[in-house]
């Protein structure tokens, strides 16, 4: 019995030894690194177009009446009412972004110019004998931007200087016809927030909201030998969407491990 057991062990060893030797001679499988992950980079410049809507609020206060022979200055400005003006808006924008490699933060600068036709009016609060009308013709801004990128999506905030062109008319309500007119180019500031998505390496689309503050400015309306001076306070809200054509950098970069 003991001889049979030893014979069985010897026979099993003779079969196992070549298999173990073959396993030891076979090289270990080589490690294969995972394929690189490509992350979009927002660096570069762009130019594009936009369209949207604009909402304007204007408040009028009568401050003085002047002539060559003197005038009247009101100790307290007389409230002359106000009106809202709504309009389409369309224009162009251009700018540049920079995103440091390995960072999600994006900084940039942008300029834009939009045409509009925001027309509004209201009757004066003293019997409604006259009507005051305004028309915002254009809107422009130069802003700095800072955003945070999730690959091809960029969320951002912006702020900077703004300018607008306004035309005014003042006429007798019962007999429409211009009593007097005035115009101005006014400066102010703007802040906004938006989101942008890169559809391809060279084309992206955005949606944003912008708030504009133009403060109070004194506007003179000539009426015969008189200058009737109104303080006009104004603020605006704009919602717009657009497309940007990108060039000069950006595109996907391989993530490092």
mmCIF file of N, CA and C in Angstrom, residues 107-155:
data_model
loop_
_atom_site.group_PDB
_atom_site.id
_atom_site.type_symbol
_atom_site.label_atom_id
_atom_site.label_comp_id
_atom_site.label_asym_id
_atom_site.label_seq_id
_atom_site.Cartn_x
_atom_site.Cartn_y
_atom_site.Cartn_z
ATOM 1 N N UNK A 107 -11.046 83.280 -17.776
ATOM 2 C CA UNK A 107 -11.195 84.729 -17.727
ATOM 3 C C UNK A 107 -11.238 85.264 -19.148
ATOM 4 N N UNK A 108 -11.862 86.423 -19.337
ATOM 5 C CA UNK A 108 -11.958 86.959 -20.685
ATOM 6 C C UNK A 108 -12.425 88.393 -20.707
ATOM 7 N N UNK A 109 -12.476 88.953 -21.904
ATOM 8 C CA UNK A 109 -12.975 90.301 -22.136
ATOM 9 C C UNK A 109 -13.843 90.259 -23.384
ATOM 10 N N UNK A 110 -14.917 91.075 -23.399
ATOM 11 C CA UNK A 110 -15.865 91.048 -24.514
ATOM 12 C C UNK A 110 -16.415 92.440 -24.778
ATOM 13 N N UNK A 111 -16.633 92.748 -26.040
ATOM 14 C CA UNK A 111 -17.341 93.950 -26.453
ATOM 15 C C UNK A 111 -18.546 93.558 -27.283
ATOM 16 N N UNK A 112 -19.658 94.296 -27.118
ATOM 17 C CA UNK A 112 -20.837 93.995 -27.937
ATOM 18 C C UNK A 112 -21.562 95.277 -28.322
ATOM 19 N N UNK A 113 -22.298 95.196 -29.412
ATOM 20 C CA UNK A 113 -23.109 96.323 -29.900
ATOM 21 C C UNK A 113 -24.415 95.744 -30.429
ATOM 22 N N UNK A 114 -25.546 96.330 -29.971
ATOM 23 C CA UNK A 114 -26.858 95.843 -30.379
ATOM 24 C C UNK A 114 -27.732 96.994 -30.848
ATOM 25 N N UNK A 115 -28.517 96.702 -31.883
ATOM 26 C CA UNK A 115 -29.533 97.629 -32.358
ATOM 27 C C UNK A 115 -30.863 97.271 -31.713
ATOM 28 N N UNK A 116 -31.694 98.299 -31.481
ATOM 29 C CA UNK A 116 -32.991 98.072 -30.844
ATOM 30 C C UNK A 116 -33.981 99.134 -31.334
ATOM 31 N N UNK A 117 -35.207 99.006 -30.854
ATOM 32 C CA UNK A 117 -36.244 99.989 -31.183
ATOM 33 C C UNK A 117 -37.258 100.016 -30.039
ATOM 34 N N UNK A 118 -36.741 100.311 -28.834
ATOM 35 C CA UNK A 118 -37.575 100.276 -27.633
ATOM 36 C C UNK A 118 -38.327 101.594 -27.508
ATOM 37 N N UNK A 119 -39.593 101.585 -27.906
ATOM 38 C CA UNK A 119 -40.412 102.794 -27.942
ATOM 39 C C UNK A 119 -41.457 102.736 -26.839
ATOM 40 N N UNK A 120 -41.551 103.804 -26.050
ATOM 41 C CA UNK A 120 -42.549 103.877 -24.988
ATOM 42 C C UNK A 120 -42.981 105.312 -24.753
ATOM 43 N N UNK A 121 -44.125 105.502 -24.115
ATOM 44 C CA UNK A 121 -44.616 106.864 -23.868
ATOM 45 C C UNK A 121 -45.594 106.863 -22.704
ATOM 46 N N UNK A 122 -45.839 108.072 -22.172
ATOM 47 C CA UNK A 122 -46.858 108.246 -21.137
ATOM 48 C C UNK A 122 -47.336 109.697 -21.150
ATOM 49 N N UNK A 123 -48.574 109.897 -20.716
ATOM 50 C CA UNK A 123 -49.133 111.242 -20.587
ATOM 51 C C UNK A 123 -48.663 111.860 -19.275
ATOM 52 N N UNK A 124 -48.468 113.176 -19.287
ATOM 53 C CA UNK A 124 -48.031 113.835 -18.055
ATOM 54 C C UNK A 124 -49.124 113.707 -16.994
ATOM 55 N N UNK A 125 -48.750 113.750 -15.712
ATOM 56 C CA UNK A 125 -49.732 113.536 -14.638
ATOM 57 C C UNK A 125 -50.582 114.764 -14.327
ATOM 58 N N UNK A 126 -50.466 115.834 -15.106
ATOM 59 C CA UNK A 126 -51.196 117.072 -14.828
ATOM 60 C C UNK A 126 -52.290 117.288 -15.878
ATOM 61 N N UNK A 127 -53.226 116.363 -15.925
ATOM 62 C CA UNK A 127 -54.329 116.461 -16.863
ATOM 63 C C UNK A 127 -54.068 115.753 -18.172
ATOM 64 N N UNK A 128 -52.876 115.219 -18.341
ATOM 65 C CA UNK A 128 -52.571 114.489 -19.561
ATOM 66 C C UNK A 128 -52.588 115.339 -20.813
ATOM 67 N N UNK A 129 -52.242 116.606 -20.696
ATOM 68 C CA UNK A 129 -52.279 117.505 -21.848
ATOM 69 C C UNK A 129 -51.140 117.232 -22.825
ATOM 70 N N UNK A 130 -50.030 116.726 -22.310
ATOM 71 C CA UNK A 130 -48.892 116.427 -23.172
ATOM 72 C C UNK A 130 -48.465 114.977 -22.977
ATOM 73 N N UNK A 131 -47.709 114.464 -23.939
ATOM 74 C CA UNK A 131 -47.202 113.097 -23.890
ATOM 75 C C UNK A 131 -45.699 113.108 -24.063
ATOM 76 N N UNK A 132 -45.003 112.360 -23.230
ATOM 77 C CA UNK A 132 -43.554 112.220 -23.319
ATOM 78 C C UNK A 132 -43.229 110.835 -23.872
ATOM 79 N N UNK A 133 -42.371 110.803 -24.875
ATOM 80 C CA UNK A 133 -42.057 109.558 -25.576
ATOM 81 C C UNK A 133 -40.542 109.379 -25.651
ATOM 82 N N UNK A 134 -40.102 108.135 -25.574
ATOM 83 C CA UNK A 134 -38.670 107.835 -25.701
ATOM 84 C C UNK A 134 -38.476 106.661 -26.643
ATOM 85 N N UNK A 135 -37.286 106.600 -27.235
ATOM 86 C CA UNK A 135 -36.940 105.491 -28.113
ATOM 87 C C UNK A 135 -35.467 105.174 -27.936
ATOM 88 N N UNK A 136 -35.179 103.974 -27.449
ATOM 89 C CA UNK A 136 -33.792 103.520 -27.311
ATOM 90 C C UNK A 136 -33.376 102.854 -28.618
ATOM 91 N N UNK A 137 -32.347 103.413 -29.257
ATOM 92 C CA UNK A 137 -31.949 102.978 -30.595
ATOM 93 C C UNK A 137 -30.824 101.946 -30.586
ATOM 94 N N UNK A 138 -29.939 102.013 -29.594
ATOM 95 C CA UNK A 138 -28.793 101.096 -29.594
ATOM 96 C C UNK A 138 -28.257 100.935 -28.180
ATOM 97 N N UNK A 139 -27.477 99.884 -27.992
ATOM 98 C CA UNK A 139 -26.927 99.534 -26.686
ATOM 99 C C UNK A 139 -25.581 98.856 -26.898
ATOM 100 N N UNK A 140 -24.568 99.284 -26.144
ATOM 101 C CA UNK A 140 -23.223 98.720 -26.290
ATOM 102 C C UNK A 140 -22.588 98.542 -24.920
ATOM 103 N N UNK A 141 -21.605 97.646 -24.841
ATOM 104 C CA UNK A 141 -20.891 97.442 -23.579
ATOM 105 C C UNK A 141 -19.506 96.866 -23.838
ATOM 106 N N UNK A 142 -18.612 97.094 -22.891
ATOM 107 C CA UNK A 142 -17.304 96.435 -22.836
ATOM 108 C C UNK A 142 -17.186 95.854 -21.435
ATOM 109 N N UNK A 143 -17.041 94.533 -21.344
ATOM 110 C CA UNK A 143 -17.107 93.862 -20.050
ATOM 111 C C UNK A 143 -15.954 92.877 -19.867
ATOM 112 N N UNK A 144 -15.600 92.664 -18.617
ATOM 113 C CA UNK A 144 -14.730 91.564 -18.247
ATOM 114 C C UNK A 144 -15.593 90.380 -17.843
ATOM 115 N N UNK A 145 -15.081 89.158 -18.080
ATOM 116 C CA UNK A 145 -15.839 87.943 -17.750
ATOM 117 C C UNK A 145 -14.962 86.999 -16.935
ATOM 118 N N UNK A 146 -15.600 86.293 -16.017
ATOM 119 C CA UNK A 146 -14.935 85.208 -15.305
ATOM 120 C C UNK A 146 -15.923 84.051 -15.213
ATOM 121 N N UNK A 147 -15.425 82.849 -15.499
ATOM 122 C CA UNK A 147 -16.326 81.702 -15.511
ATOM 123 C C UNK A 147 -15.652 80.440 -15.029
ATOM 124 N N UNK A 148 -16.447 79.385 -14.908
ATOM 125 C CA UNK A 148 -15.969 78.076 -14.488
ATOM 126 C C UNK A 148 -16.445 77.061 -15.519
ATOM 127 N N UNK A 149 -15.519 76.263 -16.035
ATOM 128 C CA UNK A 149 -15.829 75.340 -17.131
ATOM 129 C C UNK A 149 -15.983 73.918 -16.630
ATOM 130 N N UNK A 150 -17.035 73.252 -17.108
ATOM 131 C CA UNK A 150 -17.211 71.811 -16.967
ATOM 132 C C UNK A 150 -17.071 71.233 -18.373
ATOM 133 N N UNK A 151 -15.837 70.987 -18.783
ATOM 134 C CA UNK A 151 -15.549 70.518 -20.133
ATOM 135 C C UNK A 151 -16.113 71.515 -21.151
ATOM 136 N N UNK A 152 -17.139 71.142 -21.919
ATOM 137 C CA UNK A 152 -17.656 72.002 -22.984
ATOM 138 C C UNK A 152 -18.724 72.998 -22.513
ATOM 139 N N UNK A 153 -19.086 72.985 -21.239
ATOM 140 C CA UNK A 153 -20.040 73.972 -20.717
ATOM 141 C C UNK A 153 -19.305 74.994 -19.854
ATOM 142 N N UNK A 154 -19.614 76.256 -20.086
ATOM 143 C CA UNK A 154 -18.997 77.351 -19.344
ATOM 144 C C UNK A 154 -20.085 78.207 -18.715
ATOM 145 N N UNK A 155 -20.059 78.311 -17.381
ATOM 146 C CA UNK A 155 -20.920 79.252 -16.682
ATOM 147 C C UNK A 155 -20.107 80.478 -16.324
#
